Amino acid sequence: GIVVGATFPKIIQYCSKKAGRKLSIFSPGVGTQGGNASEVISSGTNYLIVGRTILNAKKPDDVAKELQLDSLGK
């Protein structure tokens, strides 16, 4: 797989075009570091990696659900 930071959607797009379906793209940095879940998914990442945004939340379940809905464009 390929790891590309969620704050670099243009690089994610480039890697997605080059790799096609041969490699999965993993993107850390959603939330606290500035990456936007829906933008990263639409750029071509396959997996969001979210840590502090959920771990440091007062209601981690709610934040995780919100990120999930955001990544689905809802």
Tab-separated table of C-alpha atoms in Angstrom, residues 2 24 58 64 67 73:
chain	number	residue	atom	x	y	z
A	2	ILE	CA	0.832	3.695	-0.134
A	24	SER	CA	-4.446	0.713	-1.470
A	58	LYS	CA	-15.333	14.130	24.834
A	64	ALA	CA	-16.240	8.654	14.800
A	67	LEU	CA	-16.294	11.299	10.364
A	73	GLY	CA	-20.653	12.565	1.758
